[in-house]
Amino acid sequence: MAFQKAFAALLIASFMLFHFTNAFQKVDYSEPSAPAPAPQVSQPLNCTGACEYRCSKSSRPNLCNRACGSCCHRCHCVPPGTSGNYEACPCYFNLTTHNNTRKCP
């Protein structure tokens, strides 16, 4: 019985010590924290222009432009250059057709 009372007293004392050490921590209110920067609103991508450039060297430019345009509207990006560079736009790279072939040129 004495052990339980001593244990309870020790437990209460440790909680009080923990509480008071956290309560007396120094808080510096002299410098206000900087507000979080506002999110940048990006300009909408000109899918037509981006796809025309992307498909400029294609053997079937109309088909390429149509596929690129649908991919651009879904992903809001077109990889730079006329081919490759898919790492710049992973969504564009991962879109597939019903036959599991790549949709985007």
mmCIF file with all atom_site columns, C-alpha atoms in Angstrom:
data_model
loop_
_atom_site.group_PDB
_atom_site.id
_atom_site.type_symbol
_atom_site.label_atom_id
_atom_site.label_alt_id
_atom_site.label_comp_id
_atom_site.label_asym_id
_atom_site.label_entity_id
_atom_site.label_seq_id
_atom_site.pdbx_PDB_ins_code
_atom_site.Cartn_x
_atom_site.Cartn_y
_atom_site.Cartn_z
_atom_site.occupancy
_atom_site.B_iso_or_equiv
_atom_site.pdbx_formal_charge
_atom_site.auth_seq_id
_atom_site.auth_comp_id
_atom_site.auth_asym_id
_atom_site.auth_atom_id
_atom_site.pdbx_PDB_model_num
ATOM 1   C CA . MET A 1 1   ? 0.000  0.000  0.000   1.00 0.00 ? 1   MET A CA 1
ATOM 2   C CA . ALA A 1 2   ? 2.825  2.405  0.846   1.00 0.00 ? 2   ALA A CA 1
ATOM 3   C CA . PHE A 1 3   ? 4.483  1.601  -2.456  1.00 0.00 ? 3   PHE A CA 1
ATOM 4   C CA . GLN A 1 4   ? 1.334  2.575  -4.395  1.00 0.00 ? 4   GLN A CA 1
ATOM 5   C CA . LYS A 1 5   ? 1.075  5.919  -2.554  1.00 0.00 ? 5   LYS A CA 1
ATOM 6   C CA . ALA A 1 6   ? 4.745  6.681  -3.204  1.00 0.00 ? 6   ALA A CA 1
ATOM 7   C CA . PHE A 1 7   ? 4.362  5.742  -6.859  1.00 0.00 ? 7   PHE A CA 1
ATOM 8   C CA . ALA A 1 8   ? 1.259  7.951  -7.251  1.00 0.00 ? 8   ALA A CA 1
ATOM 9   C CA . ALA A 1 9   ? 3.042  10.886 -5.564  1.00 0.00 ? 9   ALA A CA 1
ATOM 10  C CA . LEU A 1 10  ? 6.070  10.420 -7.830  1.00 0.00 ? 10  LEU A CA 1
ATOM 11  C CA . LEU A 1 11  ? 3.837  10.251 -10.901 1.00 0.00 ? 11  LEU A CA 1
ATOM 12  C CA . ILE A 1 12  ? 1.991  13.443 -9.952  1.00 0.00 ? 12  ILE A CA 1
ATOM 13  C CA . ALA A 1 13  ? 5.263  15.230 -9.198  1.00 0.00 ? 13  ALA A CA 1
ATOM 14  C CA . SER A 1 14  ? 6.712  14.229 -12.585 1.00 0.00 ? 14  SER A CA 1
ATOM 15  C CA . PHE A 1 15  ? 3.605  15.475 -14.437 1.00 0.00 ? 15  PHE A CA 1
ATOM 16  C CA . MET A 1 16  ? 3.786  18.794 -12.581 1.00 0.00 ? 16  MET A CA 1
ATOM 17  C CA . LEU A 1 17  ? 7.493  19.146 -13.339 1.00 0.00 ? 17  LEU A CA 1
ATOM 18  C CA . PHE A 1 18  ? 6.854  18.418 -17.015 1.00 0.00 ? 18  PHE A CA 1
ATOM 19  C CA . HIS A 1 19  ? 3.986  20.918 -17.111 1.00 0.00 ? 19  HIS A CA 1
ATOM 20  C CA . PHE A 1 20  ? 5.993  23.731 -15.480 1.00 0.00 ? 20  PHE A CA 1
ATOM 21  C CA . THR A 1 21  ? 9.061  23.206 -17.686 1.00 0.00 ? 21  THR A CA 1
ATOM 22  C CA . ASN A 1 22  ? 6.905  23.548 -20.802 1.00 0.00 ? 22  ASN A CA 1
ATOM 23  C CA . ALA A 1 23  ? 5.045  26.540 -19.360 1.00 0.00 ? 23  ALA A CA 1
ATOM 24  C CA . PHE A 1 24  ? 8.199  28.553 -18.674 1.00 0.00 ? 24  PHE A CA 1
ATOM 25  C CA . GLN A 1 25  ? 9.898  28.097 -22.032 1.00 0.00 ? 25  GLN A CA 1
ATOM 26  C CA . LYS A 1 26  ? 11.055 31.386 -23.509 1.00 0.00 ? 26  LYS A CA 1
ATOM 27  C CA . VAL A 1 27  ? 8.835  32.601 -26.307 1.00 0.00 ? 27  VAL A CA 1
ATOM 28  C CA . ASP A 1 28  ? 10.218 35.411 -28.474 1.00 0.00 ? 28  ASP A CA 1
ATOM 29  C CA . TYR A 1 29  ? 7.424  37.678 -29.634 1.00 0.00 ? 29  TYR A CA 1
ATOM 30  C CA . SER A 1 30  ? 9.733  40.500 -30.752 1.00 0.00 ? 30  SER A CA 1
ATOM 31  C CA . GLU A 1 31  ? 9.841  39.443 -34.403 1.00 0.00 ? 31  GLU A CA 1
ATOM 32  C CA . PRO A 1 32  ? 6.590  38.414 -36.031 1.00 0.00 ? 32  PRO A CA 1
ATOM 33  C CA . SER A 1 33  ? 6.865  35.392 -38.237 1.00 0.00 ? 33  SER A CA 1
ATOM 34  C CA . ALA A 1 34  ? 6.722  36.050 -41.961 1.00 0.00 ? 34  ALA A CA 1
ATOM 35  C CA . PRO A 1 35  ? 3.394  35.222 -43.558 1.00 0.00 ? 35  PRO A CA 1
ATOM 36  C CA . ALA A 1 36  ? 3.300  32.255 -45.894 1.00 0.00 ? 36  ALA A CA 1
ATOM 37  C CA . PRO A 1 37  ? 3.754  33.263 -49.535 1.00 0.00 ? 37  PRO A CA 1
ATOM 38  C CA . ALA A 1 38  ? 0.622  33.341 -51.625 1.00 0.00 ? 38  ALA A CA 1
ATOM 39  C CA . PRO A 1 39  ? 0.309  30.449 -54.085 1.00 0.00 ? 39  PRO A CA 1
ATOM 40  C CA . GLN A 1 40  ? 1.406  31.349 -57.563 1.00 0.00 ? 40  GLN A CA 1
ATOM 41  C CA . VAL A 1 41  ? -1.345 31.331 -60.131 1.00 0.00 ? 41  VAL A CA 1
ATOM 42  C CA . SER A 1 42  ? 0.211  29.958 -63.271 1.00 0.00 ? 42  SER A CA 1
ATOM 43  C CA . GLN A 1 43  ? -0.753 31.188 -66.684 1.00 0.00 ? 43  GLN A CA 1
ATOM 44  C CA . PRO A 1 44  ? -2.981 28.772 -68.592 1.00 0.00 ? 44  PRO A CA 1
ATOM 45  C CA . LEU A 1 45  ? -1.011 26.794 -71.148 1.00 0.00 ? 45  LEU A CA 1
ATOM 46  C CA . ASN A 1 46  ? -1.619 27.536 -74.799 1.00 0.00 ? 46  ASN A CA 1
ATOM 47  C CA . CYS A 1 47  ? -2.221 23.919 -75.820 1.00 0.00 ? 47  CYS A CA 1
ATOM 48  C CA . THR A 1 48  ? -2.720 24.772 -79.489 1.00 0.00 ? 48  THR A CA 1
ATOM 49  C CA . GLY A 1 49  ? 0.649  26.483 -79.843 1.00 0.00 ? 49  GLY A CA 1
ATOM 50  C CA . ALA A 1 50  ? 2.508  23.940 -77.740 1.00 0.00 ? 50  ALA A CA 1
ATOM 51  C CA . CYS A 1 51  ? 1.045  21.022 -79.700 1.00 0.00 ? 51  CYS A CA 1
ATOM 52  C CA . GLU A 1 52  ? 1.700  22.648 -83.075 1.00 0.00 ? 52  GLU A CA 1
ATOM 53  C CA . TYR A 1 53  ? 5.367  22.925 -82.166 1.00 0.00 ? 53  TYR A CA 1
ATOM 54  C CA . ARG A 1 54  ? 5.457  19.407 -80.671 1.00 0.00 ? 54  ARG A CA 1
ATOM 55  C CA . CYS A 1 55  ? 3.900  17.925 -83.837 1.00 0.00 ? 55  CYS A CA 1
ATOM 56  C CA . SER A 1 56  ? 5.755  20.119 -86.349 1.00 0.00 ? 56  SER A CA 1
ATOM 57  C CA . LYS A 1 57  ? 8.041  17.258 -87.458 1.00 0.00 ? 57  LYS A CA 1
ATOM 58  C CA . SER A 1 58  ? 5.434  14.507 -87.286 1.00 0.00 ? 58  SER A CA 1
ATOM 59  C CA . SER A 1 59  ? 4.611  12.468 -90.397 1.00 0.00 ? 59  SER A CA 1
ATOM 60  C CA . ARG A 1 60  ? 0.891  12.787 -89.486 1.00 0.00 ? 60  ARG A CA 1
ATOM 61  C CA . PRO A 1 61  ? 0.541  16.279 -87.998 1.00 0.00 ? 61  PRO A CA 1
ATOM 62  C CA . ASN A 1 62  ? -3.294 16.327 -87.817 1.00 0.00 ? 62  ASN A CA 1
ATOM 63  C CA . LEU A 1 63  ? -3.424 13.076 -85.830 1.00 0.00 ? 63  LEU A CA 1
ATOM 64  C CA . CYS A 1 64  ? -0.522 14.224 -83.669 1.00 0.00 ? 64  CYS A CA 1
ATOM 65  C CA . ASN A 1 65  ? -2.173 17.595 -82.943 1.00 0.00 ? 65  ASN A CA 1
ATOM 66  C CA . ARG A 1 66  ? -5.472 15.957 -82.008 1.00 0.00 ? 66  ARG A CA 1
ATOM 67  C CA . ALA A 1 67  ? -3.830 13.484 -79.595 1.00 0.00 ? 67  ALA A CA 1
ATOM 68  C CA . CYS A 1 68  ? -1.498 16.115 -78.166 1.00 0.00 ? 68  CYS A CA 1
ATOM 69  C CA . GLY A 1 69  ? -4.380 18.539 -77.639 1.00 0.00 ? 69  GLY A CA 1
ATOM 70  C CA . SER A 1 70  ? -6.434 16.021 -75.663 1.00 0.00 ? 70  SER A CA 1
ATOM 71  C CA . CYS A 1 71  ? -3.389 15.110 -73.553 1.00 0.00 ? 71  CYS A CA 1
ATOM 72  C CA . CYS A 1 72  ? -2.572 18.774 -72.950 1.00 0.00 ? 72  CYS A CA 1
ATOM 73  C CA . HIS A 1 73  ? -6.099 19.566 -71.773 1.00 0.00 ? 73  HIS A CA 1
ATOM 74  C CA . ARG A 1 74  ? -5.981 16.662 -69.295 1.00 0.00 ? 74  ARG A CA 1
ATOM 75  C CA . CYS A 1 75  ? -2.448 17.209 -67.991 1.00 0.00 ? 75  CYS A CA 1
ATOM 76  C CA . HIS A 1 76  ? -2.044 20.974 -68.441 1.00 0.00 ? 76  HIS A CA 1
ATOM 77  C CA . CYS A 1 77  ? 1.447  20.472 -69.816 1.00 0.00 ? 77  CYS A CA 1
ATOM 78  C CA . VAL A 1 78  ? 3.274  19.417 -72.985 1.00 0.00 ? 78  VAL A CA 1
ATOM 79  C CA . PRO A 1 79  ? 6.889  18.194 -72.882 1.00 0.00 ? 79  PRO A CA 1
ATOM 80  C CA . PRO A 1 80  ? 9.384  20.537 -74.545 1.00 0.00 ? 80  PRO A CA 1
ATOM 81  C CA . GLY A 1 81  ? 10.782 19.738 -77.974 1.00 0.00 ? 81  GLY A CA 1
ATOM 82  C CA . THR A 1 82  ? 9.361  17.751 -80.868 1.00 0.00 ? 82  THR A CA 1
ATOM 83  C CA . SER A 1 83  ? 9.768  14.315 -79.244 1.00 0.00 ? 83  SER A CA 1
ATOM 84  C CA . GLY A 1 84  ? 10.860 12.665 -76.009 1.00 0.00 ? 84  GLY A CA 1
ATOM 85  C CA . ASN A 1 85  ? 11.447 14.745 -72.841 1.00 0.00 ? 85  ASN A CA 1
ATOM 86  C CA . TYR A 1 86  ? 8.563  12.948 -71.122 1.00 0.00 ? 86  TYR A CA 1
ATOM 87  C CA . GLU A 1 87  ? 10.174 13.404 -67.685 1.00 0.00 ? 87  GLU A CA 1
ATOM 88  C CA . ALA A 1 88  ? 9.096  17.064 -67.838 1.00 0.00 ? 88  ALA A CA 1
ATOM 89  C CA . CYS A 1 89  ? 5.422  16.012 -67.849 1.00 0.00 ? 89  CYS A CA 1
ATOM 90  C CA . PRO A 1 90  ? 4.806  12.590 -66.229 1.00 0.00 ? 90  PRO A CA 1
ATOM 91  C CA . CYS A 1 91  ? 1.010  12.811 -66.641 1.00 0.00 ? 91  CYS A CA 1
ATOM 92  C CA . TYR A 1 92  ? 1.455  13.274 -70.406 1.00 0.00 ? 92  TYR A CA 1
ATOM 93  C CA . PHE A 1 93  ? 3.764  10.249 -70.494 1.00 0.00 ? 93  PHE A CA 1
ATOM 94  C CA . ASN A 1 94  ? 1.408  7.961  -68.518 1.00 0.00 ? 94  ASN A CA 1
ATOM 95  C CA . LEU A 1 95  ? -1.804 8.435  -70.532 1.00 0.00 ? 95  LEU A CA 1
ATOM 96  C CA . THR A 1 96  ? -2.644 5.330  -72.578 1.00 0.00 ? 96  THR A CA 1
ATOM 97  C CA . THR A 1 97  ? -5.267 4.222  -75.097 1.00 0.00 ? 97  THR A CA 1
ATOM 98  C CA . HIS A 1 98  ? -7.616 1.268  -74.665 1.00 0.00 ? 98  HIS A CA 1
ATOM 99  C CA . ASN A 1 99  ? -4.908 -0.952 -76.193 1.00 0.00 ? 99  ASN A CA 1
ATOM 100 C CA . ASN A 1 100 ? -2.397 0.148  -73.509 1.00 0.00 ? 100 ASN A CA 1
ATOM 101 C CA . THR A 1 101 ? -0.292 2.034  -76.021 1.00 0.00 ? 101 THR A CA 1
ATOM 102 C CA . ARG A 1 102 ? 0.885  5.570  -75.323 1.00 0.00 ? 102 ARG A CA 1
ATOM 103 C CA . LYS A 1 103 ? -1.763 8.104  -76.234 1.00 0.00 ? 103 LYS A CA 1
ATOM 104 C CA . CYS A 1 104 ? 0.358  11.243 -76.256 1.00 0.00 ? 104 CYS A CA 1
ATOM 105 C CA . PRO A 1 105 ? 2.961  11.920 -78.964 1.00 0.00 ? 105 PRO A CA 1
#
